[in-house]
Short mmCIF file of C-alpha atoms in Angstrom, two decimals:
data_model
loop_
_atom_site.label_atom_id
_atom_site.label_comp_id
_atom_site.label_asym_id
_atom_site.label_seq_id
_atom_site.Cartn_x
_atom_site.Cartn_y
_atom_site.Cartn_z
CA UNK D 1238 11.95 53.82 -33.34
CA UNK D 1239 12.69 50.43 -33.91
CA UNK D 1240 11.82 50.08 -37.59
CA UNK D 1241 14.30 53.44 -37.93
CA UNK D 1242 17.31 51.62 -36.11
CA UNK D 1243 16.54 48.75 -38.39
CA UNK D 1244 17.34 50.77 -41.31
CA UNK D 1245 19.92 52.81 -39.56
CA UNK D 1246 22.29 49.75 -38.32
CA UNK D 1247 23.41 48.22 -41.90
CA UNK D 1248 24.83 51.69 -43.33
CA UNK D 1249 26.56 52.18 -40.29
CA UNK D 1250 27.87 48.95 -40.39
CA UNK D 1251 28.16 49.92 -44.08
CA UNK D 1252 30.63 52.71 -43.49
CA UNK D 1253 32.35 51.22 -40.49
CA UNK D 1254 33.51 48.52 -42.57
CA UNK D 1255 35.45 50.51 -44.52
CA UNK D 1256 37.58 52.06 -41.64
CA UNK D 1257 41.23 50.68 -41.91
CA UNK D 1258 41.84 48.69 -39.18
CA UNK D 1259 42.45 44.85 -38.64
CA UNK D 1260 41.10 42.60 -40.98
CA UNK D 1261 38.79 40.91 -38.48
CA UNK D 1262 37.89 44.79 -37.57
CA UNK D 1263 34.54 44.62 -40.85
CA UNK D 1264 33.22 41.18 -40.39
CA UNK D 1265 32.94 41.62 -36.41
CA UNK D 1266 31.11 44.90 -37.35
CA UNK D 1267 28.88 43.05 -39.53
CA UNK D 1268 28.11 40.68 -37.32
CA UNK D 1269 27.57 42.47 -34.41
CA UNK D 1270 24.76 45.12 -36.88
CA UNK D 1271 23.11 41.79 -37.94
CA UNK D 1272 22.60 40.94 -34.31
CA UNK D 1273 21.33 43.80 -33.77
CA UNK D 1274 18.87 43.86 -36.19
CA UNK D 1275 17.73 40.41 -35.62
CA UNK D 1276 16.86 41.43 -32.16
CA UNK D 1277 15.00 44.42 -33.36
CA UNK D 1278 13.38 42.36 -36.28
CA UNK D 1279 12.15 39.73 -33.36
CA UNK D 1280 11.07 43.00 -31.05
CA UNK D 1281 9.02 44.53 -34.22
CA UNK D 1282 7.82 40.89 -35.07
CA UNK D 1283 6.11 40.35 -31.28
CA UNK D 1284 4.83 44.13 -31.42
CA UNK D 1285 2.86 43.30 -35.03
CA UNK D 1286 1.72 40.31 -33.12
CA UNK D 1287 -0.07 42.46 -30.06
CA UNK D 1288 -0.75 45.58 -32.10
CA UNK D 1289 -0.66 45.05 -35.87
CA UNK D 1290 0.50 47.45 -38.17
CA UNK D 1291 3.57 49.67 -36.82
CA UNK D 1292 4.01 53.10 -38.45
CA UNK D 1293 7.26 54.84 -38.16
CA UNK D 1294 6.83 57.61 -39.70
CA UNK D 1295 3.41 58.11 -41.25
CA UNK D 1296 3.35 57.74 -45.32
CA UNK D 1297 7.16 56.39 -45.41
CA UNK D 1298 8.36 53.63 -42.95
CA UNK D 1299 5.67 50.84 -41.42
CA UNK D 1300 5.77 47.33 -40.88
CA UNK D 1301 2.49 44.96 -41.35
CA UNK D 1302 2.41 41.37 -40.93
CA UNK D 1303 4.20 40.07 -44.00
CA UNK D 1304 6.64 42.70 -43.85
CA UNK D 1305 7.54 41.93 -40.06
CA UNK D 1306 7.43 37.72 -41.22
CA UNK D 1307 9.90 38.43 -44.23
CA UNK D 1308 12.05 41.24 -42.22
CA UNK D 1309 12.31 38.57 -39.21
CA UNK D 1310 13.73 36.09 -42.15
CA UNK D 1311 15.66 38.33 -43.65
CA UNK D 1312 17.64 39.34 -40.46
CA UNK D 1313 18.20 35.61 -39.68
CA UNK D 1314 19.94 34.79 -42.99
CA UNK D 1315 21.79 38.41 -42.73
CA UNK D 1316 23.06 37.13 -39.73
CA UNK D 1317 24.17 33.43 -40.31
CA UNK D 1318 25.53 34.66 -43.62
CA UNK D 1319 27.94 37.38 -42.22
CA UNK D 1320 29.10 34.29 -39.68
CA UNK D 1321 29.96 32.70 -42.62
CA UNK D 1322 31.39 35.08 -44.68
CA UNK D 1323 34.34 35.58 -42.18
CA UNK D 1324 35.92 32.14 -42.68
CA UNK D 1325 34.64 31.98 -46.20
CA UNK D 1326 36.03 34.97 -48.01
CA UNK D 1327 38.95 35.01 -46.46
CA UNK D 1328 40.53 32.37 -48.38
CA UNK D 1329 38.94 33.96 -51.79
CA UNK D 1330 40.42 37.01 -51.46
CA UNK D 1331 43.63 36.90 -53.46
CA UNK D 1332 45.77 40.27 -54.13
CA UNK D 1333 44.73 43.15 -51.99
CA UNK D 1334 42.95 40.71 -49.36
CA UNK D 1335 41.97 43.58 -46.62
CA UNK D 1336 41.10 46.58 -49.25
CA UNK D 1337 39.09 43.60 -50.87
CA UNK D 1338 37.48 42.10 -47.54
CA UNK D 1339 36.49 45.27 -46.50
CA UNK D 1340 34.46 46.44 -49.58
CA UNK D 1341 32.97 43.17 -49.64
CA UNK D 1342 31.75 43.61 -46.28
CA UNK D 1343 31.00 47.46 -47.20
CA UNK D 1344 28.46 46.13 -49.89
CA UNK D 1345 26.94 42.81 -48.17
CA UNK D 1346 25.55 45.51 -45.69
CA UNK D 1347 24.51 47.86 -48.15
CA UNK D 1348 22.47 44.97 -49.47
CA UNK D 1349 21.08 44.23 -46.58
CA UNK D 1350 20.00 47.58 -45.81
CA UNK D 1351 18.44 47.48 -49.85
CA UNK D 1352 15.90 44.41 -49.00
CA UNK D 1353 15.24 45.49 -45.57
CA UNK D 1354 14.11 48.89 -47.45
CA UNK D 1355 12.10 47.15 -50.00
CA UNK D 1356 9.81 46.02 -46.93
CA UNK D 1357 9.83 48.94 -45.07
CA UNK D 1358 9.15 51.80 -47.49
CA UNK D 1359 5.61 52.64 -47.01
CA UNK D 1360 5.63 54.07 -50.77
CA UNK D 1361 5.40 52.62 -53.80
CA UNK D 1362 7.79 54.61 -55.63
CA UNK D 1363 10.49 54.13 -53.05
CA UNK D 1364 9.59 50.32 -53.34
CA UNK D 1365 11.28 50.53 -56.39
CA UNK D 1366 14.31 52.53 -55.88
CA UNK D 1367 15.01 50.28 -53.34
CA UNK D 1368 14.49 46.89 -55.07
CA UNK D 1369 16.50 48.56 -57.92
CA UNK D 1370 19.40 49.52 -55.26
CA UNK D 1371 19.19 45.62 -54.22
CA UNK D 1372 20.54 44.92 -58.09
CA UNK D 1373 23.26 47.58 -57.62
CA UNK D 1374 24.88 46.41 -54.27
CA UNK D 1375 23.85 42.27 -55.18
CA UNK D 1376 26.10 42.49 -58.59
CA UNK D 1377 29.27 43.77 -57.23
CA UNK D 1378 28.27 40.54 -54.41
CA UNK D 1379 27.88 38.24 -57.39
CA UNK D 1380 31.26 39.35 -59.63
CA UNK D 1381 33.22 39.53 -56.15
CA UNK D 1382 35.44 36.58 -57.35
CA UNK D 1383 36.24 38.40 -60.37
CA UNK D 1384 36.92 35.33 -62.94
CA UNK D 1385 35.37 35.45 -66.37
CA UNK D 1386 32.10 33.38 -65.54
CA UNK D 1387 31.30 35.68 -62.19
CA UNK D 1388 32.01 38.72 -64.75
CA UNK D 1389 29.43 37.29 -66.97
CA UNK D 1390 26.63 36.04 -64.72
CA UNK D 1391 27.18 39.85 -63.07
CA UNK D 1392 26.56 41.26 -66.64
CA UNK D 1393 23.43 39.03 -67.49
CA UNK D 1394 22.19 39.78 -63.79
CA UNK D 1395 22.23 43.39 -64.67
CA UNK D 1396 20.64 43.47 -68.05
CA UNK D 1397 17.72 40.69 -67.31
CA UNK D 1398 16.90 42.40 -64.40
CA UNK D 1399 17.32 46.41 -65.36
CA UNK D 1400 14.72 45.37 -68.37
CA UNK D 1401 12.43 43.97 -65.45
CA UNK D 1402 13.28 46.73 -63.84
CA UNK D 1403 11.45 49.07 -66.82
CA UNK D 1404 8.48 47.15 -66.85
CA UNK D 1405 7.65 47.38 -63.79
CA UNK D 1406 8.82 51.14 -63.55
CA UNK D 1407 5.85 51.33 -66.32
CA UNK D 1408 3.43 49.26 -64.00
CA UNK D 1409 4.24 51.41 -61.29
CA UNK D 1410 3.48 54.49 -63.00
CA UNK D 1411 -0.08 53.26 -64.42
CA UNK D 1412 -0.93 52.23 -60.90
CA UNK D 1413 -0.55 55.94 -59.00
CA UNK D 1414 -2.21 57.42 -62.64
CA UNK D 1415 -4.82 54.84 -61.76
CA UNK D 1416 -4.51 56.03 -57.93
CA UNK D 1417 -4.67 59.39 -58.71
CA UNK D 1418 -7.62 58.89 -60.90
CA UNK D 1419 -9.72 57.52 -58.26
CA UNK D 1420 -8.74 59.72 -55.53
CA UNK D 1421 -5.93 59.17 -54.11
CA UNK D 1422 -3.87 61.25 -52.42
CA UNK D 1423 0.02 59.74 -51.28
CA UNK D 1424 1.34 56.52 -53.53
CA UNK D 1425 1.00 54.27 -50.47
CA UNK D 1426 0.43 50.99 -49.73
CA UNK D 1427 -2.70 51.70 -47.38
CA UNK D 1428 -3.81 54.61 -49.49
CA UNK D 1429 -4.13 51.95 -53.00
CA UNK D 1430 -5.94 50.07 -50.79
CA UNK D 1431 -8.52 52.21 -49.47
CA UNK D 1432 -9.40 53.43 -52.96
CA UNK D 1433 -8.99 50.87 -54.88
CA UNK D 1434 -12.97 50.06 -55.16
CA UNK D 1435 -12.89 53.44 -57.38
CA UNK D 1436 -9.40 52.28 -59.53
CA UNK D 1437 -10.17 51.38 -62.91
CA UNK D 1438 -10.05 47.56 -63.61
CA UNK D 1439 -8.52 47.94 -67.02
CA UNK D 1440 -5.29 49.91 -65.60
CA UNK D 1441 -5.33 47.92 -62.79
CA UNK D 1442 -4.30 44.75 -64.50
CA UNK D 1443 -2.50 46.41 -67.38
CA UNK D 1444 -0.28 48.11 -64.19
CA UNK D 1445 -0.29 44.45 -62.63
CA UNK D 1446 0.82 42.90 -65.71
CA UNK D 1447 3.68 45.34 -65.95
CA UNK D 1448 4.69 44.46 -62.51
CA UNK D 1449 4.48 40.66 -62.28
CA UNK D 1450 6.77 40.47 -65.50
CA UNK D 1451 8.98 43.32 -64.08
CA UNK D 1452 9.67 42.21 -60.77
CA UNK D 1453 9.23 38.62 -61.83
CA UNK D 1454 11.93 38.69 -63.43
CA UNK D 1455 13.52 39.79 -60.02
CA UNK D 1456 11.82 36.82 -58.60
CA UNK D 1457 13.38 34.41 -61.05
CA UNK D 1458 10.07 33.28 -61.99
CA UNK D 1459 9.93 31.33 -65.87
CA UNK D 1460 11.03 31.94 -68.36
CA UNK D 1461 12.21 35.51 -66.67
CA UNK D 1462 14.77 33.45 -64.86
CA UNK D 1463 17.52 32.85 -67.08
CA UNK D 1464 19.92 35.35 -65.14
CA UNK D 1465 19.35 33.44 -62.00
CA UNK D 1466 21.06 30.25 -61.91
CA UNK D 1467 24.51 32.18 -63.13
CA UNK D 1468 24.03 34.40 -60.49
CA UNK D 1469 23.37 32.42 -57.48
CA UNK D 1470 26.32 29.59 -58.74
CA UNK D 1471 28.65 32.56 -59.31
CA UNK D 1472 28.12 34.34 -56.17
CA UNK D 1473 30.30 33.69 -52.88
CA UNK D 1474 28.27 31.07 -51.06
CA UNK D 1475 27.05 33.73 -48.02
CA UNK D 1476 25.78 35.58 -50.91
CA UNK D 1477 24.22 33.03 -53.07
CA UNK D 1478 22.15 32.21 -49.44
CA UNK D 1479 20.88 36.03 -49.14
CA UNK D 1480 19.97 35.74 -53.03
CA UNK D 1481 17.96 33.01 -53.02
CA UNK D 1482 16.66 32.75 -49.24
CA UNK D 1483 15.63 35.89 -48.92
CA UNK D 1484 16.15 38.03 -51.87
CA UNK D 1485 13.72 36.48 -53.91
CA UNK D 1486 11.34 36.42 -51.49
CA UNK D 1487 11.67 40.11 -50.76
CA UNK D 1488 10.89 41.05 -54.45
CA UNK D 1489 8.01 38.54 -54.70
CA UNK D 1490 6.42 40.63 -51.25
CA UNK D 1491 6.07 43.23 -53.67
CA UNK D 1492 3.86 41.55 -56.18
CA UNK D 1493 1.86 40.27 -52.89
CA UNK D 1494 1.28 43.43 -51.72
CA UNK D 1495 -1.06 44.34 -55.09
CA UNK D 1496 -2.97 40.93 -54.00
CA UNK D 1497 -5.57 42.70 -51.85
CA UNK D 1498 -5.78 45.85 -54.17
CA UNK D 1499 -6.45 43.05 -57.34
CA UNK D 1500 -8.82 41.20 -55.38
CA UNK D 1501 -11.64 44.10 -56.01
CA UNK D 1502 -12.18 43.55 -59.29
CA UNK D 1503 -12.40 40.01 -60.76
CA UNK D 1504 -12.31 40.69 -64.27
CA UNK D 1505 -8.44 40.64 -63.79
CA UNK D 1506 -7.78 36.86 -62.78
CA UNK D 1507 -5.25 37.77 -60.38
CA UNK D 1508 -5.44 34.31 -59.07
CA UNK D 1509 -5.27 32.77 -62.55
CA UNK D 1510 -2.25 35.10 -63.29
CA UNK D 1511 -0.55 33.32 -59.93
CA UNK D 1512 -1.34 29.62 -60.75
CA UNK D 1513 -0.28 29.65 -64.67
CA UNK D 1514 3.10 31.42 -63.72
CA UNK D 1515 3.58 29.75 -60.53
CA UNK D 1516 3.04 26.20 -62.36
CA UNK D 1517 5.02 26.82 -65.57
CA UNK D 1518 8.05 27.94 -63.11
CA UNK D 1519 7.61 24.66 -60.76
CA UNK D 1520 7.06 22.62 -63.87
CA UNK D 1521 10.31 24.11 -65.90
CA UNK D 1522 12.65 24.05 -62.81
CA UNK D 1523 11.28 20.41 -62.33
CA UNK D 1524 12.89 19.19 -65.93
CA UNK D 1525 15.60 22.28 -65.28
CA UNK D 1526 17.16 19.83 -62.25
CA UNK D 1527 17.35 16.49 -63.73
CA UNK D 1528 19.73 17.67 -66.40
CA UNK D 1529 21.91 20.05 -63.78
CA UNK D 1530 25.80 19.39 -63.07
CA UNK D 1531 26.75 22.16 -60.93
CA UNK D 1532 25.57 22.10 -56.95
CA UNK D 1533 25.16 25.41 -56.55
CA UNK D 1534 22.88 25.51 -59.85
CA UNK D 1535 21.38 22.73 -58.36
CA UNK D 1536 20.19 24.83 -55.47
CA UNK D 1537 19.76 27.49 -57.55
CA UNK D 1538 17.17 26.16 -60.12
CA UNK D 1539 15.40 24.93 -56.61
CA UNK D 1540 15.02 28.66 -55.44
CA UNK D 1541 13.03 28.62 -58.96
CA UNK D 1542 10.96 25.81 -57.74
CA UNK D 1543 9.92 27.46 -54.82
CA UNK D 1544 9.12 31.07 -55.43
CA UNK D 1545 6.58 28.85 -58.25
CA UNK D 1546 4.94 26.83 -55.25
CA UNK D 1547 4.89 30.06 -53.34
CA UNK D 1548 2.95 31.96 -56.31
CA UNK D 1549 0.68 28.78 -57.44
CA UNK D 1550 -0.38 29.39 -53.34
CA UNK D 1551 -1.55 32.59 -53.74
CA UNK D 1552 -3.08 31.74 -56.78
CA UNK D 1553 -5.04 29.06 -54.93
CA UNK D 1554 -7.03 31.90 -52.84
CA UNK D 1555 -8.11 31.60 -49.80
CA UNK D 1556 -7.19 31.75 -45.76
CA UNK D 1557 -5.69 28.50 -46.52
CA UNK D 1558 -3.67 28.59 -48.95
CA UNK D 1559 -2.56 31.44 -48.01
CA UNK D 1560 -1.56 30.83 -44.85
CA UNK D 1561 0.49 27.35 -46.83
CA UNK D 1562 1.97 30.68 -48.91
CA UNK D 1563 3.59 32.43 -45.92
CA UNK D 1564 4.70 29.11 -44.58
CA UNK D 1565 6.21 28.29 -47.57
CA UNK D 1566 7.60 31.51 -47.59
CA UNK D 1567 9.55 30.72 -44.13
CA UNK D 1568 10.69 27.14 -44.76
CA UNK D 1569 12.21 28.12 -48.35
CA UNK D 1570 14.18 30.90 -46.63
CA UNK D 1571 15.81 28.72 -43.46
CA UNK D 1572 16.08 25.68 -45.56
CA UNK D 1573 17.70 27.27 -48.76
CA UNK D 1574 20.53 29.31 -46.52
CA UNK D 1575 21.45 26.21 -44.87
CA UNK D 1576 21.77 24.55 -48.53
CA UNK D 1577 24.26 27.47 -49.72
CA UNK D 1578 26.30 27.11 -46.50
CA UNK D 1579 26.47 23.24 -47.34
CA UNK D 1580 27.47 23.94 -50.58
CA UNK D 1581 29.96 26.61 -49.45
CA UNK D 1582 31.13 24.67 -46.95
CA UNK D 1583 31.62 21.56 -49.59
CA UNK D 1584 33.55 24.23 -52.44
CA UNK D 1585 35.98 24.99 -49.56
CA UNK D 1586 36.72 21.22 -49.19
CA UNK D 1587 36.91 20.07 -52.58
CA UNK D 1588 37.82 22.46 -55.04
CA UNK D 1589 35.10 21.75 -57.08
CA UNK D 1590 31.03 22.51 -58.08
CA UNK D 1591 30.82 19.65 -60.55
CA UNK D 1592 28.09 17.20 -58.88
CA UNK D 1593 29.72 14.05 -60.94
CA UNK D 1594 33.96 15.17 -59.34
CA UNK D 1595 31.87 14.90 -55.67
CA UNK D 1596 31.33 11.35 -53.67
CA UNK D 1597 31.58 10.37 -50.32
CA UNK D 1598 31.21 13.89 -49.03
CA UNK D 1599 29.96 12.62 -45.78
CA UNK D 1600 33.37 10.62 -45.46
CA UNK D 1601 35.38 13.33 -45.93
CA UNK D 1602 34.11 15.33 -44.10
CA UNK D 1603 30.95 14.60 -41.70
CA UNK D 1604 29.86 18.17 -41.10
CA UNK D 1605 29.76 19.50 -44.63
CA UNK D 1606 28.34 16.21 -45.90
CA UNK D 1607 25.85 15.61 -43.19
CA UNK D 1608 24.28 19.38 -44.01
CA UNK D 1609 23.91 18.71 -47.24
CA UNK D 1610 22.18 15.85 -46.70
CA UNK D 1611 19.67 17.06 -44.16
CA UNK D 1612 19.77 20.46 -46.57
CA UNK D 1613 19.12 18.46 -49.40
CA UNK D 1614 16.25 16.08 -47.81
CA UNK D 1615 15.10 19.26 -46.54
CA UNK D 1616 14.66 21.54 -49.75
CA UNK D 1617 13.50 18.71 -52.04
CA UNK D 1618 10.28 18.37 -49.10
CA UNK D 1619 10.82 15.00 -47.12
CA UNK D 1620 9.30 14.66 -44.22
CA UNK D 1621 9.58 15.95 -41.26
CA UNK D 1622 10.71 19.16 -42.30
CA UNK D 1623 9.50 22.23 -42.69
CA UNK D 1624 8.78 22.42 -46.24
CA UNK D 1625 6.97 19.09 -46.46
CA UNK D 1626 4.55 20.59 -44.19
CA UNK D 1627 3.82 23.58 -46.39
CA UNK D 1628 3.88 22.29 -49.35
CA UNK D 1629 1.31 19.47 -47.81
CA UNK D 1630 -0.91 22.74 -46.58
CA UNK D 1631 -0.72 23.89 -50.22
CA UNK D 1632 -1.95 20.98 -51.18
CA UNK D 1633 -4.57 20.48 -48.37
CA UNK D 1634 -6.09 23.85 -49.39
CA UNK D 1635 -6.42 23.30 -52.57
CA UNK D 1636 -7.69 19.81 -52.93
CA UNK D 1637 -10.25 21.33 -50.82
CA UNK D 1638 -11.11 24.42 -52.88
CA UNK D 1639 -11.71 21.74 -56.09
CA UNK D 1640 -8.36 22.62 -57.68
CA UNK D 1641 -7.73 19.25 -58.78
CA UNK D 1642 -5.94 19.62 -62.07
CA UNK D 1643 -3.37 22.50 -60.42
CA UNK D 1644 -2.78 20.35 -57.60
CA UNK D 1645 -2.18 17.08 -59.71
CA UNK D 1646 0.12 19.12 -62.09
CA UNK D 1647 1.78 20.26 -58.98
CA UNK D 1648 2.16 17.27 -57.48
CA UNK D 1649 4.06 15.65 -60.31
CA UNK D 1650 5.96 18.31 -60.83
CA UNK D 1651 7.47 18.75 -57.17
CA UNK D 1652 7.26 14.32 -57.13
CA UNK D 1653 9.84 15.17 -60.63
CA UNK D 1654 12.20 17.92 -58.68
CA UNK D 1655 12.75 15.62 -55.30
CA UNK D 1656 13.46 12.43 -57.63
CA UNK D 1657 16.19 14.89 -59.17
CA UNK D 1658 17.58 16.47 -56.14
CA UNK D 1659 17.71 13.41 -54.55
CA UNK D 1660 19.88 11.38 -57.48
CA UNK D 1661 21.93 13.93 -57.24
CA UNK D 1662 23.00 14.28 -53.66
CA UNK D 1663 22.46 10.87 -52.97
CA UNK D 1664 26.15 9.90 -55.10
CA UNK D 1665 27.92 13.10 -53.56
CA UNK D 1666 27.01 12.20 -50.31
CA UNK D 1667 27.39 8.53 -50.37
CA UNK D 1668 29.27 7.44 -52.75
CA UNK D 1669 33.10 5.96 -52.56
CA UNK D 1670 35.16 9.33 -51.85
CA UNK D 1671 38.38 9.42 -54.32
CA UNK D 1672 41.59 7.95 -53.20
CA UNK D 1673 43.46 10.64 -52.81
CA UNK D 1674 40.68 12.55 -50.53
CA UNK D 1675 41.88 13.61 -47.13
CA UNK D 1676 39.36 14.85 -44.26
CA UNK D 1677 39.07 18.68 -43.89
CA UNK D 1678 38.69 20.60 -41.07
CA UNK D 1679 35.78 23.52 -42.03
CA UNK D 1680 36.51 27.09 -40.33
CA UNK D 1681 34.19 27.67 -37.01
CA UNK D 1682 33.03 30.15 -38.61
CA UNK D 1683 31.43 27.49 -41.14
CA UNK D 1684 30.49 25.57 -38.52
CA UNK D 1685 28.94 28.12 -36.37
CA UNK D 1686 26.68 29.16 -39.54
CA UNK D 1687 25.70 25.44 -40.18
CA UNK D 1688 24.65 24.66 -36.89
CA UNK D 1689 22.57 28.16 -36.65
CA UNK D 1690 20.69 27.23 -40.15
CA UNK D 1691 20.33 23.45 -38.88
CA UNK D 1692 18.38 24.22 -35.75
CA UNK D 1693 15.56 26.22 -37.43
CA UNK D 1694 15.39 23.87 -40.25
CA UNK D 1695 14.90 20.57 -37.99
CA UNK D 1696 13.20 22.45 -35.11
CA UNK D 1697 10.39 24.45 -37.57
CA UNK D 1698 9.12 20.77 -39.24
CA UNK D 1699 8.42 19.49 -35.19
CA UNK D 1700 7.23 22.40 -33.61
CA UNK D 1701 6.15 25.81 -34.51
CA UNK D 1702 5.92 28.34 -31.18
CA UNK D 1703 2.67 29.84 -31.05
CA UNK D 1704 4.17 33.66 -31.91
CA UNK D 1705 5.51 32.34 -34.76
CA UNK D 1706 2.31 30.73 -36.09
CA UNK D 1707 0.04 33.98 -35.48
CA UNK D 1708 2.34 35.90 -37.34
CA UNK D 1709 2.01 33.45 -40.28
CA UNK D 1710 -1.47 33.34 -39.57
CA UNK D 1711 -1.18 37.53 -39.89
CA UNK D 1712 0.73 37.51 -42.87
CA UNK D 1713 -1.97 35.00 -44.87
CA UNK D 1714 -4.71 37.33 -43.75
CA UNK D 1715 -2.63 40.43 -45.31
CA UNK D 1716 -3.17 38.72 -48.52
CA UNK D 1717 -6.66 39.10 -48.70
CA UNK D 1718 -9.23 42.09 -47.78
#
């Protein structure tokens, strides 16, 4: 029942939103359906905890470990970004401001409901509709502003991804021939993985193939990832946080699902497939940052970065470095929605993206600068937060599984993208602020959504509750058989 209500609450919320009433009337809708379904994504979470996989309706809707850990992140950022969104977008509305605020809202749910679908759906096929409806809603997100470069990053979006959208259409369709071949009876998750001792290897990684390109491109993953830095610097800040914290992330649980079903037959260096693309994207978005002038690309080019630790993880193999995966997986998604809030919450003050236009943020205005500087520490993995201590577990598990050249390569290349994120928000943040500069006061709303990201972000590199770490500990073992 719960999973249902899940995927119920958003397209009511959907519809609702587009009721004329008061302008406050959509985002108080919003934010009351992404409280709910953060209390029904923490309810589902504890259940896979006690009882593992939940089935909602048998062959369509269920919820393992790795779907409950990215559906529980998911619902967080949903939430902090609709908070957001109500002081944000009403000062970029312009001409028709309620018509505009409400189809914004409208969409932003509909989006919501798209991801929460892509981990839900039990089959394959669906898997795709839905991560294809995540472009549809996401582009009218990302051209909301409506100025020439939004129009533009909205058009490349579209293409890049519609052409990864075919190849893994084609990937998808040699894995149920392959299914079907051996067996199988419903294009499931569960049901690939209970035949896939009898799938054929060589369609198996031709189908694979197909689908890490495809939905890599999704992922942003190099040199797929052209489309992505537009987007996210285009986008409305609450947006560019649901693109890159959990967006990305939700795509890239597709490819992990095929993990287990690879696994069976070695002849396709699945893991080998993980660590080459995972490092080429770490190493690319490490040179990618130095050169950056834009704060949002900044962040943007970092979501890059991470989704390639993430995959050079997986790629690793083993409970280890798995379980350093799905950690990464949750610091990434807390720590990058509180960097897009900064950075919204910065636009609003100053006008301006341009990193060089930008000092003395913290000056100006305390809040906004002292997020981005925690944000920033954060992302770029200083200690003690949380992504330090996953991307040290990466790097734990793999010095001990003798993968000394990956971990070297990796090493230099995440040593290359803190150096970079660092230069650059060290001289917005502390630098002299211009004359003319006058403090700010942010909208609560801002505030409120700052202070929600913040907790998780400093809390999650002290302490991790114990629920928390069996579910990561659930989702690692999901990646393997």
């Amino acid at each position: 029942m719960e999973l249902l209500l899940i995927l119920i609450i958003p397209l009511v919320a959907a519809a609702l939103s587009l009721v004329p009433a008061d302008r406050r009337f959509a985002p108080a809708v919003t934010i009351a359906g992404a409280s709910a379904v953060l209390i029904l994504a923490l309810k589902t979470a504890f259940m896979v905890i006690k009882a593992g996989e939940i089935v909602a309706i048998a062959d369509w809707v269920s919820c393992n470990s790795l779907s409950a850990l990215i559906l529980l992140l998911l619902a967080f950022v949903a939430l902090t970004s609709a908070v957001f969104s109500w002081g944000y977008i009403e000062g970029h509305t312009g001409a028709d401001r309620v018509k505009k605020i409400r189809r914004y809202y409208s969409r932003f749910n509909l989006f919501v409901f798209s991801m929460i679908a892509v981990v839900l759906f039990s089959q394959v096929a669906l898997v795709w509709v839905a991560v294809e409806l995540t472009t549809l809603m996401s582009v009218f997100l990302v051209s909301f502003e409506n100025t020439r470069q939004a129009l533009e990053a909205a058009w490349k979006y579209v293409v890049l991804t519609c052409m990864g959208a075919a190849f893994a259409l084609i990937g998808i369709l040699l894995l149920y021939w392959a299914m079907k071949s051996a067996g199988g009876k419903t294009f499931t998750w569960d049901e690939l993985s209970a035949v896939s001792q009898g799938i054929n290897p060589g369609i198996l990684k031709t189908a694979f193939i197909f689908i890490l390109v495809g939905f890599g491109t999704k992922v942003g993953l190099v040199p797929m990832h052209t489309w992505l830095p537009d987007a996210h610097s285009q986008a409305p800040s609450p947006v560019c946080a649901l693109l890159s914290g959990v967006e990305t992330t939700t795509i890239l649980y597709v490819i992990l699902r095929l993990l287990p079903i690879l696994e069976v037959s070695p002849s396709i260096h699945a893991g080998e497939w993980f660590l080459v693309s995972g490092l080429v994207s770490v190493g690319a978005a490490a040179f990618l940052l130095i050169q950056v002038k834009d704060y949002k690309r900044l962040f943007a080019f970092s979501t890059v970065e991470h989704m390639g630790i993430i995959m050079v993880a997986v790629g690793l193999g083993g409970p280890a470095a798995h379980f350093g995966a799905t950690y990464q997986i949750l610091s990434h998604s807390i720590t990058k929605s509180l960097c897009f809030f900064a950075a919204g919450s910065t636009l609003l003050i100053v006008g301006t993206r341009e990193i060089s236009s930008i000092r003395g943020l913290i000056r100006t205005s305390p809040i906004a600068g002292g997020a981005f500087l925690i944000g920033g520490l954060a992302i770029a993995g200083a200690p003690p937060f949380a992504v330090f201590l996953s991307e040290f577990s990466i790097f734990r598990a793999g010095l001990a599984g003798g993968h000394y050249i990956a971990i070297t390569l990796l090493g230099i290349f995440i040593l290359m993208a803190f150096a970079a994120v660092m230069f650059h928000i060290n001289g917005m943040v502390f630098g002299r602020p211009p004359e003319d500069s006058v403090k700010v006061a942010l909208p609560k709303t801002a505030v409120i959504s700052l202070t929600l990201a913040l907790v998780p972000v400093i809390v999650l590199g002290l302490y991790i509750p114990d629920s928390l770490y069996k579910l990561l500990r659930l989702a690692a073992a999901s990646l393997g058989r």
